[in-house]
mmCIF file of C-alpha atoms (C1' of nucleotides) in Angstrom:
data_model
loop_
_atom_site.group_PDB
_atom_site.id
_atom_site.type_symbol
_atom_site.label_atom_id
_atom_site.label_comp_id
_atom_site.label_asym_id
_atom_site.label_seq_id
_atom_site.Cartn_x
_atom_site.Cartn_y
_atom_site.Cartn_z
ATOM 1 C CA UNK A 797 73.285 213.392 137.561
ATOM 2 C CA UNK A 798 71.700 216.607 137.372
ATOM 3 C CA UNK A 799 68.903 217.847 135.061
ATOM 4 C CA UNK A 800 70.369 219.816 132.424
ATOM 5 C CA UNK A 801 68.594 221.632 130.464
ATOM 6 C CA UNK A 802 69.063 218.905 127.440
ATOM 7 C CA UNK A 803 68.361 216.214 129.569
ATOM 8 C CA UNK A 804 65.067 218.022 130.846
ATOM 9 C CA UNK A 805 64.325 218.128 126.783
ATOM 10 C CA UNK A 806 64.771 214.699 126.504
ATOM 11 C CA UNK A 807 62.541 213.639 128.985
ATOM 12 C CA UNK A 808 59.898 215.917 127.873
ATOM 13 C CA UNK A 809 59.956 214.537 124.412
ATOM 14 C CA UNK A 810 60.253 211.025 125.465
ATOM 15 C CA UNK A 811 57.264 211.746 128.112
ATOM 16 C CA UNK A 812 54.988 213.046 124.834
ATOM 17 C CA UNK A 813 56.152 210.341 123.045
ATOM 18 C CA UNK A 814 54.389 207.953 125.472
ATOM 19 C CA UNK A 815 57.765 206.175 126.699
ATOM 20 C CA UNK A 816 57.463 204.417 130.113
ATOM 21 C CA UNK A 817 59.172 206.373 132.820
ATOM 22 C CA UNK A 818 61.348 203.266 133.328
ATOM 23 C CA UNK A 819 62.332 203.699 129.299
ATOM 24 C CA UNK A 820 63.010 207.281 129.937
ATOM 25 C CA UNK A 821 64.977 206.735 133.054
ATOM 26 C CA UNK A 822 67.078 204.231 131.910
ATOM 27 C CA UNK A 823 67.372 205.710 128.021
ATOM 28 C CA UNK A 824 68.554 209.146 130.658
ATOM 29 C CA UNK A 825 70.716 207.383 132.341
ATOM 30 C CA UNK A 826 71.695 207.971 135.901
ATOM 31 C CA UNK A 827 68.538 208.599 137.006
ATOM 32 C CA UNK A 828 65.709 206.777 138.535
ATOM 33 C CA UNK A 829 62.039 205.378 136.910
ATOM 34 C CA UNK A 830 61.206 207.675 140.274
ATOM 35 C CA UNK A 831 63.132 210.826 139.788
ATOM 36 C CA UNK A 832 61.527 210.959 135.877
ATOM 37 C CA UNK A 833 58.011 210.776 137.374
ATOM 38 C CA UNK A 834 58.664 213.145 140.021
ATOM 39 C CA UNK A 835 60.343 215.470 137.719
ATOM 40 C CA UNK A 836 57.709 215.017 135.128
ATOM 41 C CA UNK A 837 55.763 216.383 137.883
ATOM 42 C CA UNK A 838 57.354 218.924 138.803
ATOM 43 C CA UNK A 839 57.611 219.976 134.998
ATOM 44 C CA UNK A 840 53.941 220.186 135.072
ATOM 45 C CA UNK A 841 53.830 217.561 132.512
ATOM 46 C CA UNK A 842 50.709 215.379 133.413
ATOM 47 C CA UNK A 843 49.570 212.859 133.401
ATOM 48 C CA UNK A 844 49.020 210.237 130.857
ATOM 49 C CA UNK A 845 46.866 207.810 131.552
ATOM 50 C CA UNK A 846 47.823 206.331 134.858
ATOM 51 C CA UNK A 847 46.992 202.607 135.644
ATOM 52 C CA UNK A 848 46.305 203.339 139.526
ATOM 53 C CA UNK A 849 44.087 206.937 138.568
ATOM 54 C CA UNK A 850 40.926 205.893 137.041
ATOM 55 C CA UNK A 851 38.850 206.372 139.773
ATOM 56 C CA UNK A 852 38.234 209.810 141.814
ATOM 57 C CA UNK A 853 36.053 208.725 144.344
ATOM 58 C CA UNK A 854 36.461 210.587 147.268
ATOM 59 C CA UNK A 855 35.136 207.779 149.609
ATOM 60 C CA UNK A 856 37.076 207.109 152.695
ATOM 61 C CA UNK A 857 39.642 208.877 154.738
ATOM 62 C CA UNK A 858 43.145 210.214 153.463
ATOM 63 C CA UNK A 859 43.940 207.372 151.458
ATOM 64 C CA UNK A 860 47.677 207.027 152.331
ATOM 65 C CA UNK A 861 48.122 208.935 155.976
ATOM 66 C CA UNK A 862 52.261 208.760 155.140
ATOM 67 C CA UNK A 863 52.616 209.853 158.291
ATOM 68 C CA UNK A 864 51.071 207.887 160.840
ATOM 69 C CA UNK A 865 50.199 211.075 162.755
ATOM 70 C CA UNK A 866 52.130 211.096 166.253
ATOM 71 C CA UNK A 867 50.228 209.438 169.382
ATOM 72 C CA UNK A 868 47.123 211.769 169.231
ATOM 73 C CA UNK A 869 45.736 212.518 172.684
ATOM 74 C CA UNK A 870 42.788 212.201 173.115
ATOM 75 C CA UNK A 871 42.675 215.952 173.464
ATOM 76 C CA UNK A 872 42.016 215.424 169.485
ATOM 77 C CA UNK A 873 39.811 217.888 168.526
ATOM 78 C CA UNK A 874 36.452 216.723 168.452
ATOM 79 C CA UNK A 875 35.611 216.531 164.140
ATOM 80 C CA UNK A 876 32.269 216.677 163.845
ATOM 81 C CA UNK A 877 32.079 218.810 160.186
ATOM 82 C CA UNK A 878 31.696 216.650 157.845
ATOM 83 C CA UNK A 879 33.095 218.055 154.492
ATOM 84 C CA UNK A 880 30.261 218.367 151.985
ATOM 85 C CA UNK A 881 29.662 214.989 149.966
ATOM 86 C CA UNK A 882 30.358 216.976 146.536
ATOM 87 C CA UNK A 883 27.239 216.633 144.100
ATOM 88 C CA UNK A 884 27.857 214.056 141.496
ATOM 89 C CA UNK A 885 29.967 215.890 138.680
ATOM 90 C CA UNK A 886 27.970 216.105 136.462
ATOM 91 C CA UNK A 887 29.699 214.246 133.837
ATOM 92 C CA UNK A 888 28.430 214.207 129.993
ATOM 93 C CA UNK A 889 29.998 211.696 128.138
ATOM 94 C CA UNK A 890 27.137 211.635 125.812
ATOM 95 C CA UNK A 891 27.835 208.726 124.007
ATOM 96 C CA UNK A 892 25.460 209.429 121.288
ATOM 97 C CA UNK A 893 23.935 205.634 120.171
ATOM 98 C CA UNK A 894 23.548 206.539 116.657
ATOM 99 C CA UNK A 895 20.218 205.004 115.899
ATOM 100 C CA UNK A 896 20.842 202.955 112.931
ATOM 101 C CA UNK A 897 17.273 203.225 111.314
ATOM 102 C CA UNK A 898 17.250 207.258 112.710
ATOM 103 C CA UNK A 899 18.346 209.145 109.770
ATOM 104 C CA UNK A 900 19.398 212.010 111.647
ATOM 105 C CA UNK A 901 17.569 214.462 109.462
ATOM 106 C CA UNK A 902 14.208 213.128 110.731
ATOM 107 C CA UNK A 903 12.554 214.669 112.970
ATOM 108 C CA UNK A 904 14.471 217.208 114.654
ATOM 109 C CA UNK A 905 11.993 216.683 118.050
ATOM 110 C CA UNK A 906 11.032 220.092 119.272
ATOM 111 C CA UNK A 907 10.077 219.905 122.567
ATOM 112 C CA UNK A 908 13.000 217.518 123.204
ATOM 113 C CA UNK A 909 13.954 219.369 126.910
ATOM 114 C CA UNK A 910 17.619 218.498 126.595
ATOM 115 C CA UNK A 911 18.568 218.052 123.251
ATOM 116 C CA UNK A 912 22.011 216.846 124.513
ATOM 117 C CA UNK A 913 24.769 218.707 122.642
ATOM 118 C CA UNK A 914 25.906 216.331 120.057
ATOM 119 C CA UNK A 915 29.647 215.766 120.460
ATOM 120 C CA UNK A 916 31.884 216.457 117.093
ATOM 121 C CA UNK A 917 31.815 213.551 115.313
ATOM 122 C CA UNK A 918 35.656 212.974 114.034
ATOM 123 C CA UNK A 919 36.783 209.837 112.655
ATOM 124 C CA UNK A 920 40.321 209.033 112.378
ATOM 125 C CA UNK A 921 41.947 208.706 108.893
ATOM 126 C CA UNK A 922 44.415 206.581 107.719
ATOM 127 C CA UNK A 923 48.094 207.731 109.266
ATOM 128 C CA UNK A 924 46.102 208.926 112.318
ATOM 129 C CA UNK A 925 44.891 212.146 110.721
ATOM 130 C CA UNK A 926 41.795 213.608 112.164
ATOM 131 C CA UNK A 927 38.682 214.420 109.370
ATOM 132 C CA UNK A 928 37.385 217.372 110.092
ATOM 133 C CA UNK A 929 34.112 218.384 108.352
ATOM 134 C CA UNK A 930 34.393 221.442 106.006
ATOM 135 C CA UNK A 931 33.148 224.241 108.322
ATOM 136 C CA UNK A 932 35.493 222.875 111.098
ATOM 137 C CA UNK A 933 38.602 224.037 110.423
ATOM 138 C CA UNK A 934 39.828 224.875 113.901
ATOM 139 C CA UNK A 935 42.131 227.892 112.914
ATOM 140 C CA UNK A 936 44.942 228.095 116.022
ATOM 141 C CA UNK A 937 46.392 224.475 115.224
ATOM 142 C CA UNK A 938 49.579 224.853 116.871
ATOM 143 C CA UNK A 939 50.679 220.723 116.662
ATOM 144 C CA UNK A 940 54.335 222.132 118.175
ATOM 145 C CA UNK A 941 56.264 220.461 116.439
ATOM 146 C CA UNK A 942 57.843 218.209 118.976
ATOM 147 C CA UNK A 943 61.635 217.418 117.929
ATOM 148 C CA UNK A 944 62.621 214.371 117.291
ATOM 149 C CA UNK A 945 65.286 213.419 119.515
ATOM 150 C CA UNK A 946 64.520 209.792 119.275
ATOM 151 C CA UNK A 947 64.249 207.915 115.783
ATOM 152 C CA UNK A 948 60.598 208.292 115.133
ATOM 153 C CA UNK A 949 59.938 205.030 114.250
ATOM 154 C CA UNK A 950 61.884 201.812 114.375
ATOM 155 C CA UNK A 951 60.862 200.567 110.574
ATOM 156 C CA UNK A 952 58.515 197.750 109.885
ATOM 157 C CA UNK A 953 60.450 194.781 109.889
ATOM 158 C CA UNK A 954 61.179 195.536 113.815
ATOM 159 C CA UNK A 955 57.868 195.750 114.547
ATOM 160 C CA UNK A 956 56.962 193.233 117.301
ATOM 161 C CA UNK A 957 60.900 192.281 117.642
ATOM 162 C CA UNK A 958 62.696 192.494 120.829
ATOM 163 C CA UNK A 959 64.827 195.847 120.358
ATOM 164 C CA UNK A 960 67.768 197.352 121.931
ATOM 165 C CA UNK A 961 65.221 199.628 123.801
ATOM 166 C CA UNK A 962 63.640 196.430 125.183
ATOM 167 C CA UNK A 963 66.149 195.101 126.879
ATOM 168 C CA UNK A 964 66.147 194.994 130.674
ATOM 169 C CA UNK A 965 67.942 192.519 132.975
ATOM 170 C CA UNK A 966 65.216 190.441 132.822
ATOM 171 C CA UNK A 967 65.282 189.148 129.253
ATOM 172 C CA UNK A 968 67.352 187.431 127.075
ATOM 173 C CA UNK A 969 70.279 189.323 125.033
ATOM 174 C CA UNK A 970 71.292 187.039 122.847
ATOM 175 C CA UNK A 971 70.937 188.875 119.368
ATOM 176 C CA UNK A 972 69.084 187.554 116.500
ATOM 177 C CA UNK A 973 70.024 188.378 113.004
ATOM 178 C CA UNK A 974 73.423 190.302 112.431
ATOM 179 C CA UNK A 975 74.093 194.236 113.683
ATOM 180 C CA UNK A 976 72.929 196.398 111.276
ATOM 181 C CA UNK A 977 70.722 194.408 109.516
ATOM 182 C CA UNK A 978 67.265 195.915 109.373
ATOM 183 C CA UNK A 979 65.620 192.886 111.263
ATOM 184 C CA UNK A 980 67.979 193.214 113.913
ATOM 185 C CA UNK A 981 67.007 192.081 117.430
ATOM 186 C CA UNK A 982 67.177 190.388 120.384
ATOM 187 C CA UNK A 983 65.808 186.904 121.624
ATOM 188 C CA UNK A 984 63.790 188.421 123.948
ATOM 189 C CA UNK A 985 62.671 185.204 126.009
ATOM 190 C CA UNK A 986 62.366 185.089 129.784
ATOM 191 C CA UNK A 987 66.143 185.622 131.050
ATOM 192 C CA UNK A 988 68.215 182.807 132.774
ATOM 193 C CA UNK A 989 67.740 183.950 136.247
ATOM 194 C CA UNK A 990 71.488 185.106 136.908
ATOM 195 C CA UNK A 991 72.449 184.851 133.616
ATOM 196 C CA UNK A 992 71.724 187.858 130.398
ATOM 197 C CA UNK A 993 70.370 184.963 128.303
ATOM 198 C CA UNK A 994 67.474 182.477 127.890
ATOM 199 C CA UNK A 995 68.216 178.579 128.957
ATOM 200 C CA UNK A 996 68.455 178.057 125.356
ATOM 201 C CA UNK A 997 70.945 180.724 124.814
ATOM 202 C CA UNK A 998 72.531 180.156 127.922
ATOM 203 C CA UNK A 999 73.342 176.860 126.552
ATOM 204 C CA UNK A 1000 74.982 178.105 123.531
ATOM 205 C CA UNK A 1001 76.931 180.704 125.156
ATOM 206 C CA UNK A 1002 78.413 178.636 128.291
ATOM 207 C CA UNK A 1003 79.803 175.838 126.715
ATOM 208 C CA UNK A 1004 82.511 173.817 129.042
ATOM 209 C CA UNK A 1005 86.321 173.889 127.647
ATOM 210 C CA UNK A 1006 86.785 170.054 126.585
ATOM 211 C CA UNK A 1007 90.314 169.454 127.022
ATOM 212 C CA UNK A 1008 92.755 170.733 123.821
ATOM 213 C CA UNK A 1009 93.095 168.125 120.914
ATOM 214 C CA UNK A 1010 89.567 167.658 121.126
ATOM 215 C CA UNK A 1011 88.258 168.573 118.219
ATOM 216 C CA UNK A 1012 85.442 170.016 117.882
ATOM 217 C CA UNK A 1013 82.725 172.164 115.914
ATOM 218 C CA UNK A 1014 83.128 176.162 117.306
ATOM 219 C CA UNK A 1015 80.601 176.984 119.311
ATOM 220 C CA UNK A 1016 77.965 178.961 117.324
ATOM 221 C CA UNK A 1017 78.883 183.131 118.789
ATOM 222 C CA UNK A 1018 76.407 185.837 118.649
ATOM 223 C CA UNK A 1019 78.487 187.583 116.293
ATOM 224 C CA UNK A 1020 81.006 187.211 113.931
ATOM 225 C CA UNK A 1021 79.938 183.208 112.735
ATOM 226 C CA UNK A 1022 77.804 182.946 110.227
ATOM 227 C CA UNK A 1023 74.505 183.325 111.170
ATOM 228 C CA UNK A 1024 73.191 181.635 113.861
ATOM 229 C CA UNK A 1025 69.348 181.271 114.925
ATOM 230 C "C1'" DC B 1376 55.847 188.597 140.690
ATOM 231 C "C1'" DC B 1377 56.159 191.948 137.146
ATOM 232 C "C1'" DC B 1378 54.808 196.296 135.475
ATOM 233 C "C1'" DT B 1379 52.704 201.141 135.603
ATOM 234 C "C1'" DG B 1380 52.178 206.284 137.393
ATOM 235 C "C1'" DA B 1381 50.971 209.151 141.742
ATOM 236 C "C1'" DT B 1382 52.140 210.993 146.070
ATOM 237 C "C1'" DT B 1383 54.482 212.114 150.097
ATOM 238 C "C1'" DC B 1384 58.112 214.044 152.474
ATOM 239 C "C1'" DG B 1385 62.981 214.255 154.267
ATOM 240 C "C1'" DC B 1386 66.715 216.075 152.432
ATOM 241 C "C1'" DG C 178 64.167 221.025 143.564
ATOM 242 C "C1'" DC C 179 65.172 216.303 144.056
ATOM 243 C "C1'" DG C 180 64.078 211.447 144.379
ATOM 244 C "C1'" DA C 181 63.488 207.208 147.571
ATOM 245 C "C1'" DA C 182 59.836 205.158 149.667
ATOM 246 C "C1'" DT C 183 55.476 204.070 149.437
ATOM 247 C "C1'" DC C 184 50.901 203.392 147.562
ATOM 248 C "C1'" DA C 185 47.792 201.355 144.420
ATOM 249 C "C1'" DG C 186 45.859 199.478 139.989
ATOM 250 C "C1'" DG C 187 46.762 196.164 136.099
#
DNA sequence: CCCTGATTCGC
DNA sequence: GCGAATCAGG
């Protein structure tokens, strides 16, 4: 597979849209949890937050010397500049305590040396919608409107379910509810090791062929039956 | 173990 | 440019 120019899209979109890079890859197709990172990268997309990036200390040597550097002789040249230690940067998170009894109109403390800018103080409305003080509209709101390639949102009722987009080899197929029906999903259980079901579900889809004449009740299917749960 | 994203580096 | 291999945190 190649990275057409749609398929570049869709991986942008998805990437915005939070999906995993193992969602992406495998909603892509053909490609690799690794080739959508490293073409994320390349794209110049960045970074969301990243489970193994938190910290940026520059302690230590080159953390991951790939290359094991080949037999140095010990003609190495002698190091002995070591790289300025970088002053602290200066980071202002600011958190602002607000004082509960400190109305903030009191007094507004003149001599205070470093009256720490205070940060915006935004709250978040219902539907995720920022509140912005009167004299704050920021004028250049360009939200791009990112296309939806993907169903925005998977309605309510399968909120929490085990969807289509869940699915990995891992965990139980066996579908829950009828095709098309708005609660729709999957089991979602811990697979079968070997097998795309749970035990339970394994047990109702692997049923041994008595021998004919015998009669029996059919074997409750994932689809077609009547409902089965 | 599973997952995640970041990075490196041979192709 | 691509992505497997590897690293590293959760």
């Amino acid at each position: 597979m190649s990275w057409t120019e749609e398929r570049i899209d869709q991986l942008k979109a998805m990437w915005e849209r939070g999906l995993t890079a193992s969602q992406i890859a495998d909603e892509l197709g053909g490609v690799s949890r690794n080739a959508v990172i490293g073409k994320a990268h390349r794209l110049g997309l960045q970074s969301r937050p990243s489970p193994v990036k938190a910290n940026e200390t520059p302690k230590k040597a080159a953390p991951a010397p790939r290359k094991p550097a080949p037999v140095a002789t010990e003609a190495e040249t002698p190091r002995a500049a070591a790289p300025a230690p970088a002053a602290a940067p200066v980071r202002a998170p600011a958190p602002a305590p607000a004082a509960p009894s400190a109305p903030a109109s009191a007094a507004p403390a003149e001599d205070a040396p470093a009256p720490a800018p205070q940060p915006r103080i935004i709250s978040v409305g219902p539907g995720g919608f920022l509140r912005q003080g009167p004299g704050d509209q920021q004028a250049p709101i360009p939200p791009a409107p990112p296309r939806r390639l993907v169903p925005a949102k998977p309605s309510p009722e399968i909120a929490g379910k085990t969807s289509l987009l869940d699915l990995t080899e891992r965990i139980c197929k066996w579908p829950m509810g009828h095709p098309g029906e708005p609660d729709f999903h999957f089991c979602g259980e811990a697979v079968n090791p070997g097998f795309p079901y749970c035990v339970e579900h394994c047990g109702r889809a692997y049923q041994a062929q008595l021998p004919r004449g015998t009669r029996r009740p059919p074997p409750p299917l994932p689809f077609g039956g009547p409902r089965v749960r």
